[in-house]
Amino acid sequence: MLPPVLPTPEAPEPAGPGEGGPLADPAYREAVVDLLGVLAYGELIAFERLAEDSATAPTLPDKVALASMAAAELGHFIQLRDRLTEVGAEPYAAMEPFRATFDQFHANTAPRTWLESLVKAYVGDGLAGDFYREIAAYLDEATRTLILDVLDQSGHSDFAVERVRAAIAADPRVGGRLALWGRRLVGEALSQAQLVAADRDALAALLAGGVDRPGMDLAAIGRMFVRLTENHARRMAALGLSS
Amino acid sequence: MLPPVLPTPEAPEPAGPGEGGPLADPAYREAVVDLLGVLAYGELIAFERLAEDSATAPTLPDKVALASMAAAELGHFIQLRDRLTEVGAEPYAAMEPFRATFDQFHANTAPRTWLESLVKAYVGDGLAGDFYREIAAYLDEATRTLILDVLDQSGHSDFAVERVRAAIAADPRVGGRLALWGRRLVGEALSQAQLVAADRDALAALLAGGVDRPGMDLAAIGRMFVRLTENHARRMAALGLSS
């Protein structure tokens, strides 16, 4: 994956002065549990989908490449689940509110071909990673470090670039179809993200800030979307696709 | 998994006197490449099947348990694949002769329920591990150490015991059906193993020994089957199933 344009943190760390650090604030803690829950469930389902897609790989090395991405996602999942336990949450209960969203996203974007699987792995992984990096800027240090560490461990997806470019070189019509597919993936992802934001007050409040904690105003949210869109366009271009 | 009854090595290590060690002997090297190839492909497909089965898990913790077994198998695969490269073989070419066998085995033993998945994971993993441990006794030290290391890293399957026993306690009829399933798994595994032995001369010769290298006589092969059967019966008993 290309190194993303890093977000400029627009808010300082919401460091709690009291005992127990920022997590002692119930509203903040609820938001962090939500965030870890959504991340964890996303990684678990990413494992499942990548493993499923690896079964359709045209060659054994391709199968292994996608299977390795799947195993890496499961490793991330384990770290996030264990962090949920550390902050005193029941990890699987924390993931529960996000199951329907992810399951719907994956049902709406089930790849019909191996190349669609690759584009989804590369573009989806990248977009989710960028979004979580943006949000990490608003978190306490321990949680932020974990999330950034988990995201840094990605990078198995480079082979997708090579495979997709080779397929387009062999048959340029493939590029048009996959570009449409990439746009559909982003549309579905944004639509599901909106549903989550509408449903989870604590998460939305984390972004919006609080009385003693600066958050994102509308302009900052706008700038975040610009960064997300730019990074997405760079990934599509890396694949040889118009975004 | 229960600690298996360890095989008594009935042959000394076939240490080659010449440069390059035992692998300098072309017949031995061919057998080792075959063995690593069959092991590696078996692990890759085990990943695929366990990952597929994890998608049908009734709870998230169950899903994670089976997904973790899948990821562990992929880790084993990577080690075996890299060892194939180390001994100068093209890893995927070495696996190719065994694809049809494993694919047929899994097609013939596709679990219809979550409990069948668990029994297959536990019993299949155990039987395969015992068999590879038996064969490892006939290998050079480096290859043997790798295989035993890989096998020792298993052990994610204990949760299967707990789940299967709980299901039988809740409905004893489940035990009868799963016992039949366990017998079918062993029958299919033996049938596929025979096809491999009939097809791969080098592997069969490794077991049978050579001019300067003792192998297994019929009595030794008989004793090996007794050990495999005993260990299988112990695993079935651990699950609460008659074998």
CSV table of C-alpha atoms in Angstrom, one decimal:
chain,number,residue,atom,x,y,z
A,1,MET,CA,0.0,0.0,0.0
A,2,LEU,CA,1.2,3.6,-0.7
A,3,PRO,CA,2.2,5.6,2.4
A,4,PRO,CA,-1.0,7.6,3.1
A,5,VAL,CA,-1.1,11.4,3.5
A,6,LEU,CA,-1.0,11.6,7.2
A,7,PRO,CA,-3.7,13.6,9.0
A,8,THR,CA,-2.7,16.7,10.8
A,9,PRO,CA,-4.0,16.2,14.3
A,10,GLU,CA,-6.4,19.1,14.8
A,11,ALA,CA,-7.1,18.4,18.4
A,12,PRO,CA,-4.8,17.8,21.4
A,13,GLU,CA,-5.0,14.5,23.2
A,14,PRO,CA,-7.9,14.4,25.6
A,15,ALA,CA,-5.7,13.7,28.5
A,16,GLY,CA,-7.8,13.2,31.7
A,17,PRO,CA,-6.2,14.8,34.8
A,18,GLY,CA,-7.9,12.5,37.2
A,19,GLU,CA,-6.9,9.0,38.4
A,20,GLY,CA,-7.2,6.4,35.6
A,21,GLY,CA,-6.3,8.9,32.9
A,22,PRO,CA,-8.7,9.9,30.1
A,23,LEU,CA,-10.5,6.5,30.3
A,24,ALA,CA,-11.9,7.6,33.7
A,25,ASP,CA,-14.3,9.9,31.8
A,26,PRO,CA,-17.3,7.7,31.1
A,27,ALA,CA,-18.3,9.4,27.9
A,28,TYR,CA,-14.8,9.1,26.5
A,29,ARG,CA,-14.4,5.5,27.7
A,30,GLU,CA,-17.7,4.6,25.9
A,31,ALA,CA,-16.4,6.1,22.7
A,32,VAL,CA,-13.1,4.2,22.9
A,33,VAL,CA,-14.9,1.0,23.6
A,34,ASP,CA,-17.1,1.7,20.6
A,35,LEU,CA,-14.1,2.5,18.4
A,36,LEU,CA,-12.2,-0.6,19.5
A,37,GLY,CA,-15.3,-2.7,19.0
A,38,VAL,CA,-15.9,-1.4,15.5
A,39,LEU,CA,-12.2,-1.8,14.6
A,40,ALA,CA,-12.1,-5.3,16.0
A,41,TYR,CA,-15.2,-6.6,14.4
A,42,GLY,CA,-14.0,-5.1,11.1
A,43,GLU,CA,-10.7,-7.0,11.3
A,44,LEU,CA,-12.5,-10.2,12.2
A,45,ILE,CA,-14.8,-10.0,9.2
A,46,ALA,CA,-11.9,-8.8,7.0
A,47,PHE,CA,-10.2,-12.1,8.0
A,48,GLU,CA,-13.3,-14.0,7.0
A,49,ARG,CA,-13.8,-12.3,3.7
A,50,LEU,CA,-10.1,-12.4,2.6
A,51,ALA,CA,-9.9,-16.1,3.6
A,52,GLU,CA,-13.1,-16.8,1.5
A,53,ASP,CA,-11.7,-14.8,-1.4
A,54,SER,CA,-8.3,-16.7,-1.2
A,55,ALA,CA,-10.2,-19.9,-2.0
A,56,THR,CA,-11.0,-18.5,-5.5
A,57,ALA,CA,-7.3,-17.6,-6.2
A,58,PRO,CA,-6.2,-18.6,-9.7
A,59,THR,CA,-2.7,-19.8,-8.4
A,60,LEU,CA,-1.3,-21.2,-5.2
A,61,PRO,CA,1.0,-18.2,-4.7
A,62,ASP,CA,-2.0,-15.8,-5.1
A,63,LYS,CA,-3.9,-17.9,-2.6
A,64,VAL,CA,-1.1,-17.7,-0.1
A,65,ALA,CA,-0.8,-13.9,-0.6
A,66,LEU,CA,-4.5,-13.4,0.2
A,67,ALA,CA,-4.5,-15.9,3.0
A,68,SER,CA,-1.5,-14.1,4.6
A,69,MET,CA,-3.5,-10.8,4.4
A,70,ALA,CA,-6.3,-12.7,6.2
A,71,ALA,CA,-4.1,-14.0,8.9
A,72,ALA,CA,-2.6,-10.5,9.5
A,73,GLU,CA,-6.1,-9.1,10.0
A,74,LEU,CA,-6.8,-11.8,12.5
A,75,GLY,CA,-3.6,-10.8,14.3
A,76,HIS,CA,-4.9,-7.2,14.5
A,77,PHE,CA,-8.2,-8.5,15.7
A,78,ILE,CA,-6.5,-10.3,18.6
A,79,GLN,CA,-4.7,-7.1,19.7
A,80,LEU,CA,-7.8,-5.0,19.6
A,81,ARG,CA,-9.9,-7.6,21.4
A,82,ASP,CA,-7.2,-7.9,24.2
A,83,ARG,CA,-7.2,-4.1,24.5
A,84,LEU,CA,-10.9,-4.1,25.0
A,85,THR,CA,-10.4,-6.6,27.8
A,86,GLU,CA,-7.6,-4.3,29.2
A,87,VAL,CA,-10.0,-1.3,29.4
A,88,GLY,CA,-12.5,-3.5,31.3
A,89,ALA,CA,-15.0,-4.1,28.4
A,90,GLU,CA,-16.5,-7.4,27.4
A,91,PRO,CA,-14.9,-7.6,23.9
A,92,TYR,CA,-17.6,-9.4,22.1
A,93,ALA,CA,-20.4,-7.3,23.6
A,94,ALA,CA,-18.4,-4.2,22.4
A,95,MET,CA,-18.4,-5.6,18.8
A,96,GLU,CA,-22.1,-6.6,18.7
A,97,PRO,CA,-23.5,-3.2,17.7
A,98,PHE,CA,-21.4,-3.2,14.5
A,99,ARG,CA,-22.1,-6.7,13.2
A,100,ALA,CA,-25.1,-5.8,11.2
A,101,THR,CA,-23.3,-2.9,9.5
A,102,PHE,CA,-20.3,-4.9,8.4
A,103,ASP,CA,-22.3,-7.9,7.4
A,104,GLN,CA,-24.4,-5.7,5.3
A,105,PHE,CA,-21.4,-4.0,3.7
A,106,HIS,CA,-19.9,-7.3,2.8
A,107,ALA,CA,-23.2,-8.7,1.5
A,108,ASN,CA,-23.5,-5.7,-0.7
A,109,THR,CA,-19.9,-5.9,-2.0
A,110,ALA,CA,-19.4,-9.7,-2.4
A,111,PRO,CA,-16.7,-9.9,-5.2
A,112,ARG,CA,-17.8,-11.8,-8.3
A,113,THR,CA,-14.3,-12.3,-9.6
A,114,TRP,CA,-10.8,-12.7,-8.3
A,115,LEU,CA,-9.8,-9.2,-9.5
A,116,GLU,CA,-12.8,-7.7,-7.6
A,117,SER,CA,-11.5,-9.5,-4.5
A,118,LEU,CA,-8.1,-7.9,-5.0
A,119,VAL,CA,-9.4,-4.4,-5.5
A,120,LYS,CA,-11.7,-4.8,-2.5
A,121,ALA,CA,-8.8,-6.0,-0.3
A,122,TYR,CA,-6.5,-3.1,-1.4
A,123,VAL,CA,-9.0,-0.3,-1.6
A,124,GLY,CA,-11.0,-1.4,1.4
A,125,ASP,CA,-8.0,-2.0,3.6
A,126,GLY,CA,-6.5,1.4,2.6
A,127,LEU,CA,-9.7,3.4,3.2
A,128,ALA,CA,-10.5,1.8,6.5
A,129,GLY,CA,-6.9,2.3,7.6
A,130,ASP,CA,-6.9,6.0,6.7
A,131,PHE,CA,-10.2,6.6,8.5
A,132,TYR,CA,-9.0,4.9,11.7
A,133,ARG,CA,-5.7,6.9,11.5
A,134,GLU,CA,-7.8,10.1,11.4
A,135,ILE,CA,-9.8,9.1,14.4
A,136,ALA,CA,-6.7,8.0,16.3
A,137,ALA,CA,-5.6,11.6,16.5
A,138,TYR,CA,-8.4,12.2,18.9
A,139,LEU,CA,-7.5,9.4,21.3
A,140,ASP,CA,-5.5,8.9,24.4
A,141,GLU,CA,-1.9,7.8,23.8
A,142,ALA,CA,-2.2,4.1,24.7
A,143,THR,CA,-5.2,3.6,22.5
A,144,ARG,CA,-3.7,5.6,19.7
A,145,THR,CA,-0.4,3.8,19.7
A,146,LEU,CA,-2.2,0.4,19.6
A,147,ILE,CA,-4.3,1.5,16.6
A,148,LEU,CA,-1.4,3.0,14.7
A,149,ASP,CA,0.7,-0.1,15.4
A,150,VAL,CA,-2.0,-2.4,14.1
A,151,LEU,CA,-2.4,-0.3,11.0
A,152,ASP,CA,1.3,-0.2,10.4
A,153,GLN,CA,1.4,-4.0,10.3
A,154,SER,CA,-0.6,-4.0,7.1
A,155,GLY,CA,1.2,-4.0,3.8
A,156,HIS,CA,0.6,-7.5,2.5
A,157,SER,CA,-1.6,-6.0,-0.1
A,158,ASP,CA,1.1,-4.7,-2.5
A,159,PHE,CA,0.8,-7.8,-4.6
A,160,ALA,CA,-2.8,-6.7,-5.4
A,161,VAL,CA,-1.3,-3.8,-7.3
A,162,GLU,CA,0.9,-6.0,-9.4
A,163,ARG,CA,-1.9,-8.4,-10.2
A,164,VAL,CA,-4.5,-5.8,-11.1
A,165,ARG,CA,-2.1,-3.8,-13.3
A,166,ALA,CA,-1.1,-7.0,-15.2
A,167,ALA,CA,-4.8,-7.9,-15.8
A,168,ILE,CA,-5.5,-4.5,-17.2
A,169,ALA,CA,-2.5,-4.6,-19.4
A,170,ALA,CA,-3.7,-7.9,-20.8
A,171,ASP,CA,-7.3,-6.6,-21.3
A,172,PRO,CA,-7.9,-2.9,-20.9
A,173,ARG,CA,-11.7,-3.3,-20.7
A,174,VAL,CA,-11.0,-4.9,-17.3
A,175,GLY,CA,-9.9,-1.4,-16.1
A,176,GLY,CA,-13.3,0.2,-16.8
A,177,ARG,CA,-15.2,-2.5,-14.9
A,178,LEU,CA,-12.9,-2.4,-11.9
A,179,ALA,CA,-13.0,1.4,-11.7
A,180,LEU,CA,-16.8,1.1,-11.4
A,181,TRP,CA,-16.3,-1.5,-8.7
A,182,GLY,CA,-13.9,0.7,-6.8
A,183,ARG,CA,-16.5,3.5,-6.8
A,184,ARG,CA,-19.2,1.2,-5.6
A,185,LEU,CA,-17.0,0.0,-2.7
A,186,VAL,CA,-16.4,3.6,-1.5
A,187,GLY,CA,-20.1,4.4,-1.8
A,188,GLU,CA,-21.1,1.4,0.2
A,189,ALA,CA,-18.4,2.1,2.8
A,190,LEU,CA,-19.5,5.7,3.3
A,191,SER,CA,-23.1,4.8,3.5
A,192,GLN,CA,-22.4,2.2,6.2
A,193,ALA,CA,-20.1,4.7,8.1
A,194,GLN,CA,-23.0,7.2,8.1
A,195,LEU,CA,-25.3,4.6,9.7
A,196,VAL,CA,-22.7,3.9,12.4
A,197,ALA,CA,-22.2,7.6,13.1
A,198,ALA,CA,-26.0,8.2,13.3
A,199,ASP,CA,-26.5,5.2,15.6
A,200,ARG,CA,-23.5,5.6,18.0
A,201,ASP,CA,-23.8,8.9,20.0
A,202,ALA,CA,-20.5,8.3,21.9
A,203,LEU,CA,-18.5,7.9,18.7
A,204,ALA,CA,-20.0,10.9,17.1
A,205,ALA,CA,-19.4,12.9,20.2
A,206,LEU,CA,-15.8,11.9,20.2
A,207,LEU,CA,-15.4,13.5,16.8
A,208,ALA,CA,-17.5,16.5,17.7
A,209,GLY,CA,-15.5,17.2,20.9
A,210,GLY,CA,-16.9,18.2,24.3
A,211,VAL,CA,-17.1,21.0,26.8
A,212,ASP,CA,-13.4,20.6,27.8
A,213,ARG,CA,-12.2,18.8,24.7
A,214,PRO,CA,-11.8,20.3,21.3
A,215,GLY,CA,-13.3,18.2,18.4
A,216,MET,CA,-13.8,18.6,14.7
A,217,ASP,CA,-15.9,21.3,13.4
A,218,LEU,CA,-17.6,21.0,10.1
A,219,ALA,CA,-14.6,22.5,8.3
A,220,ALA,CA,-12.3,19.9,9.9
A,221,ILE,CA,-14.6,17.1,8.9
A,222,GLY,CA,-14.6,18.5,5.4
A,223,ARG,CA,-10.8,18.5,5.4
A,224,MET,CA,-10.8,14.9,6.7
A,225,PHE,CA,-13.0,13.8,3.8
A,226,VAL,CA,-10.7,15.6,1.3
A,227,ARG,CA,-7.7,13.7,2.7
A,228,LEU,CA,-9.6,10.4,2.6
A,229,THR,CA,-10.7,11.0,-1.0
A,230,GLU,CA,-7.2,12.0,-2.1
A,231,ASN,CA,-5.7,8.9,-0.6
A,232,HIS,CA,-8.4,6.8,-2.2
A,233,ALA,CA,-7.7,8.3,-5.6
A,234,ARG,CA,-4.0,7.6,-5.2
A,235,ARG,CA,-4.7,4.0,-4.4
A,236,MET,CA,-7.0,3.7,-7.4
A,237,ALA,CA,-4.3,5.3,-9.6
A,238,ALA,CA,-1.7,2.8,-8.2
A,239,LEU,CA,-4.0,0.0,-9.4
A,240,GLY,CA,-4.2,1.7,-12.8
A,241,LEU,CA,-7.9,2.7,-12.2
A,242,SER,CA,-9.7,6.1,-12.5
A,243,SER,CA,-11.5,7.0,-9.3
B,1,MET,CA,-5.0,-31.9,21.9
B,2,LEU,CA,-3.9,-34.9,24.1
B,3,PRO,CA,-0.2,-35.6,24.1
B,4,PRO,CA,0.2,-38.4,21.6
B,5,VAL,CA,1.8,-41.8,22.2
B,6,LEU,CA,5.2,-41.0,20.7
B,7,PRO,CA,6.5,-43.4,18.0
B,8,THR,CA,9.6,-45.3,18.9
B,9,PRO,CA,12.0,-44.6,16.1
B,10,GLU,CA,12.7,-47.9,14.5
B,11,ALA,CA,15.4,-46.7,12.1
B,12,PRO,CA,18.4,-44.4,12.7
B,13,GLU,CA,18.7,-41.1,10.9
B,14,PRO,CA,19.7,-41.7,7.3
B,15,ALA,CA,22.8,-39.5,7.6
B,16,GLY,CA,24.5,-39.1,4.3
B,17,PRO,CA,28.2,-39.3,4.5
B,18,GLY,CA,28.9,-37.2,1.4
B,19,GLU,CA,29.0,-33.5,0.9
B,20,GLY,CA,25.6,-31.8,1.5
B,21,GLY,CA,24.5,-34.3,4.0
B,22,PRO,CA,21.7,-36.7,3.5
B,23,LEU,CA,20.0,-34.4,1.0
B,24,ALA,CA,22.9,-35.1,-1.5
B,25,ASP,CA,21.3,-38.5,-2.1
B,26,PRO,CA,18.8,-37.8,-5.0
B,27,ALA,CA,16.3,-40.5,-3.9
B,28,TYR,CA,16.3,-39.2,-0.4
B,29,ARG,CA,16.0,-35.6,-1.5
B,30,GLU,CA,13.1,-36.5,-3.7
B,31,ALA,CA,11.3,-38.1,-0.8
B,32,VAL,CA,11.9,-35.1,1.4
B,33,VAL,CA,10.6,-32.7,-1.2
B,34,ASP,CA,7.5,-34.9,-1.6
B,35,LEU,CA,7.0,-35.0,2.1
B,36,LEU,CA,7.4,-31.3,2.6
B,37,GLY,CA,5.2,-30.7,-0.4
B,38,VAL,CA,2.4,-32.9,1.0
B,39,LEU,CA,2.7,-31.4,4.4
B,40,ALA,CA,2.7,-27.8,3.1
B,41,TYR,CA,-0.3,-28.3,0.8
B,42,GLY,CA,-2.1,-30.0,3.6
B,43,GLU,CA,-1.6,-27.0,5.9
B,44,LEU,CA,-2.6,-24.5,3.2
B,45,ILE,CA,-5.9,-26.4,2.6
B,46,ALA,CA,-6.4,-26.8,6.3
B,47,PHE,CA,-6.2,-23.0,6.6
B,48,GLU,CA,-8.8,-22.7,3.9
B,49,ARG,CA,-11.2,-25.2,5.3
B,50,LEU,CA,-10.9,-24.0,8.9
B,51,ALA,CA,-11.4,-20.4,7.8
B,52,GLU,CA,-14.5,-21.5,5.8
B,53,ASP,CA,-15.8,-23.4,8.8
B,54,SER,CA,-15.2,-20.5,11.1
B,55,ALA,CA,-17.8,-18.6,9.0
B,56,THR,CA,-20.5,-20.9,10.3
B,57,ALA,CA,-19.5,-20.6,14.0
B,58,PRO,CA,-22.5,-20.0,16.3
B,59,THR,CA,-20.8,-17.3,18.4
B,60,LEU,CA,-18.0,-14.8,17.9
B,61,PRO,CA,-15.6,-16.5,20.4
B,62,ASP,CA,-16.1,-19.8,18.5
B,63,LYS,CA,-15.4,-18.0,15.2
B,64,VAL,CA,-12.2,-16.6,16.6
B,65,ALA,CA,-11.1,-20.0,18.0
B,66,LEU,CA,-11.5,-21.7,14.6
B,67,ALA,CA,-10.0,-18.7,12.8
B,68,SER,CA,-7.0,-18.8,15.1
B,69,MET,CA,-6.5,-22.5,14.2
B,70,ALA,CA,-6.7,-21.5,10.6
B,71,ALA,CA,-4.1,-18.8,11.0
B,72,ALA,CA,-1.8,-21.2,12.9
B,73,GLU,CA,-2.0,-23.7,10.0
B,74,LEU,CA,-1.0,-20.9,7.6
B,75,GLY,CA,2.0,-20.2,9.8
B,76,HIS,CA,3.0,-23.8,9.5
B,77,PHE,CA,2.5,-23.6,5.7
B,78,ILE,CA,4.9,-20.7,5.5
B,79,GLN,CA,7.6,-22.5,7.4
B,80,LEU,CA,7.3,-25.6,5.2
B,81,ARG,CA,7.2,-23.6,2.0
B,82,ASP,CA,10.4,-21.8,3.0
B,83,ARG,CA,12.1,-25.1,3.9
B,84,LEU,CA,11.3,-26.3,0.4
B,85,THR,CA,13.0,-23.2,-1.0
B,86,GLU,CA,15.9,-23.9,1.3
B,87,VAL,CA,16.5,-27.4,-0.1
B,88,GLY,CA,16.4,-26.0,-3.6
B,89,ALA,CA,12.9,-27.1,-4.6
B,90,GLU,CA,10.2,-24.9,-6.3
B,91,PRO,CA,7.7,-25.0,-3.4
B,92,TYR,CA,4.5,-24.8,-5.4
B,93,ALA,CA,5.7,-27.4,-7.9
B,94,ALA,CA,6.4,-29.7,-5.0
B,95,MET,CA,2.8,-29.3,-3.7
B,96,GLU,CA,1.1,-29.8,-7.0
B,97,PRO,CA,1.1,-33.6,-7.0
B,98,PHE,CA,-0.9,-33.6,-3.8
B,99,ARG,CA,-3.6,-31.1,-4.7
B,100,ALA,CA,-6.1,-33.6,-6.2
B,101,THR,CA,-5.8,-35.9,-3.1
B,102,PHE,CA,-6.5,-33.2,-0.5
B,103,ASP,CA,-9.1,-31.5,-2.6
B,104,GLN,CA,-10.9,-34.8,-2.9
B,105,PHE,CA,-10.6,-35.5,0.8
B,106,HIS,CA,-12.1,-32.2,1.7
B,107,ALA,CA,-14.8,-32.5,-0.9
B,108,ASN,CA,-15.7,-36.0,0.5
B,109,THR,CA,-15.7,-34.7,4.1
B,110,ALA,CA,-17.3,-31.2,3.9
B,111,PRO,CA,-18.9,-30.7,7.3
B,112,ARG,CA,-22.6,-30.2,7.3
B,113,THR,CA,-22.8,-28.7,10.8
B,114,TRP,CA,-20.6,-26.7,13.1
B,115,LEU,CA,-20.1,-29.7,15.3
B,116,GLU,CA,-18.9,-31.8,12.4
B,117,SER,CA,-16.4,-28.9,11.6
B,118,LEU,CA,-15.1,-29.1,15.2
B,119,VAL,CA,-14.7,-32.9,15.1
B,120,LYS,CA,-13.0,-32.7,11.8
B,121,ALA,CA,-10.6,-30.0,13.0
B,122,TYR,CA,-9.7,-32.0,16.1
B,123,VAL,CA,-9.6,-35.5,14.8
B,124,GLY,CA,-8.1,-34.6,11.4
B,125,ASP,CA,-5.4,-32.3,12.9
B,126,GLY,CA,-4.5,-35.0,15.4
B,127,LEU,CA,-4.3,-37.9,12.9
B,128,ALA,CA,-2.3,-35.9,10.4
B,129,GLY,CA,0.1,-34.8,13.1
B,130,ASP,CA,0.6,-38.3,14.4
B,131,PHE,CA,1.3,-39.6,10.9
B,132,TYR,CA,3.9,-36.9,10.2
B,133,ARG,CA,5.6,-37.5,13.5
B,134,GLU,CA,5.9,-41.2,12.6
B,135,ILE,CA,7.5,-40.3,9.3
B,136,ALA,CA,9.7,-37.6,10.8
B,137,ALA,CA,11.6,-40.4,12.6
B,138,TYR,CA,13.1,-41.4,9.2
B,139,LEU,CA,14.3,-38.0,8.2
B,140,ASP,CA,17.5,-36.0,8.5
B,141,GLU,CA,17.8,-33.8,11.6
B,142,ALA,CA,17.1,-30.4,10.1
B,143,THR,CA,13.9,-31.6,8.3
B,144,ARG,CA,12.8,-33.6,11.3
B,145,THR,CA,13.3,-30.7,13.7
B,146,LEU,CA,11.3,-28.4,11.5
B,147,ILE,CA,8.4,-30.9,11.2
B,148,LEU,CA,8.3,-31.6,14.9
B,149,ASP,CA,8.4,-27.8,15.6
B,150,VAL,CA,5.5,-27.2,13.3
B,151,LEU,CA,3.5,-29.9,14.9
B,152,ASP,CA,4.2,-28.7,18.4
B,153,GLN,CA,2.7,-25.3,17.6
B,154,SER,CA,-0.7,-26.9,17.2
B,155,GLY,CA,-2.9,-27.0,20.3
B,156,HIS,CA,-5.6,-24.4,19.4
B,157,SER,CA,-8.0,-27.3,19.1
B,158,ASP,CA,-8.7,-28.0,22.8
B,159,PHE,CA,-11.7,-25.8,22.7
B,160,ALA,CA,-13.3,-28.3,20.2
B,161,VAL,CA,-13.3,-30.9,23.0
B,162,GLU,CA,-15.2,-28.6,25.4
B,163,ARG,CA,-17.8,-27.6,22.7
B,164,VAL,CA,-18.4,-31.2,21.5
B,165,ARG,CA,-18.8,-32.6,25.0
B,166,ALA,CA,-21.2,-29.8,25.9
B,167,ALA,CA,-23.3,-30.5,22.8
B,168,ILE,CA,-23.4,-34.3,23.6
B,169,ALA,CA,-24.4,-33.5,27.2
B,170,ALA,CA,-27.2,-31.4,25.9
B,171,ASP,CA,-28.4,-34.0,23.4
B,172,PRO,CA,-26.9,-37.5,23.7
B,173,ARG,CA,-28.1,-38.4,20.1
B,174,VAL,CA,-25.5,-36.0,18.8
B,175,GLY,CA,-22.8,-38.3,20.1
B,176,GLY,CA,-24.0,-41.2,17.9
B,177,ARG,CA,-24.0,-39.1,14.8
B,178,LEU,CA,-20.6,-37.5,15.5
B,179,ALA,CA,-19.1,-41.0,16.2
B,180,LEU,CA,-20.1,-42.1,12.7
B,181,TRP,CA,-18.7,-38.9,11.3
B,182,GLY,CA,-15.3,-39.5,13.1
B,183,ARG,CA,-15.1,-43.0,11.5
B,184,ARG,CA,-15.9,-41.6,8.1
B,185,LEU,CA,-13.1,-39.0,8.5
B,186,VAL,CA,-10.6,-41.7,9.3
B,187,GLY,CA,-11.8,-44.0,6.4
B,188,GLU,CA,-11.4,-41.1,3.9
B,189,ALA,CA,-8.0,-40.1,5.3
B,190,LEU,CA,-6.6,-43.6,5.0
B,191,SER,CA,-8.1,-44.1,1.5
B,192,GLN,CA,-6.4,-40.9,0.3
B,193,ALA,CA,-3.1,-41.7,2.1
B,194,GLN,CA,-3.1,-45.1,0.2
B,195,LEU,CA,-3.5,-43.3,-3.1
B,196,VAL,CA,-0.6,-41.0,-2.3
B,197,ALA,CA,1.6,-43.9,-1.2
B,198,ALA,CA,0.8,-45.8,-4.4
B,199,ASP,CA,1.5,-42.8,-6.6
B,200,ARG,CA,4.7,-41.4,-5.0
B,201,ASP,CA,7.5,-44.0,-5.3
B,202,ALA,CA,10.0,-41.8,-3.5
B,203,LEU,CA,7.8,-41.4,-0.4
B,204,ALA,CA,7.0,-45.1,-0.3
B,205,ALA,CA,10.7,-45.9,-0.6
B,206,LEU,CA,11.5,-43.6,2.3
B,207,LEU,CA,9.3,-45.7,4.5
B,208,ALA,CA,10.5,-49.0,3.0
B,209,GLY,CA,14.2,-48.1,3.4
B,210,GLY,CA,17.0,-48.6,1.0
B,211,VAL,CA,20.2,-50.6,0.5
B,212,ASP,CA,22.1,-48.6,3.1
B,213,ARG,CA,19.2,-47.3,5.0
B,214,PRO,CA,16.9,-49.4,7.2
B,215,GLY,CA,13.2,-48.8,6.7
B,216,MET,CA,10.0,-50.2,8.0
B,217,ASP,CA,9.2,-53.8,7.4
B,218,LEU,CA,5.6,-54.9,7.3
B,219,ALA,CA,5.6,-55.6,11.1
B,220,ALA,CA,6.8,-52.0,11.7
B,221,ILE,CA,4.2,-50.6,9.5
B,222,GLY,CA,1.6,-52.7,11.4
B,223,ARG,CA,2.9,-51.3,14.7
B,224,MET,CA,2.7,-47.8,13.3
B,225,PHE,CA,-1.0,-48.3,12.4
B,226,VAL,CA,-1.7,-49.6,15.8
B,227,ARG,CA,-0.2,-46.5,17.4
B,228,LEU,CA,-2.1,-44.2,15.0
B,229,THR,CA,-5.4,-46.1,15.8
B,230,GLU,CA,-4.8,-45.9,19.5
B,231,ASN,CA,-4.2,-42.2,19.4
B,232,HIS,CA,-7.2,-41.7,17.3
B,233,ALA,CA,-9.3,-43.7,19.8
B,234,ARG,CA,-8.0,-41.5,22.6
B,235,ARG,CA,-9.0,-38.4,20.8
B,236,MET,CA,-12.5,-39.7,20.0
B,237,ALA,CA,-12.8,-40.6,23.7
B,238,ALA,CA,-11.7,-37.1,24.7
B,239,LEU,CA,-14.5,-35.8,22.6
B,240,GLY,CA,-16.9,-38.2,24.3
B,241,LEU,CA,-17.3,-40.3,21.2
B,242,SER,CA,-16.8,-44.1,20.6
B,243,SER,CA,-14.3,-44.8,17.8
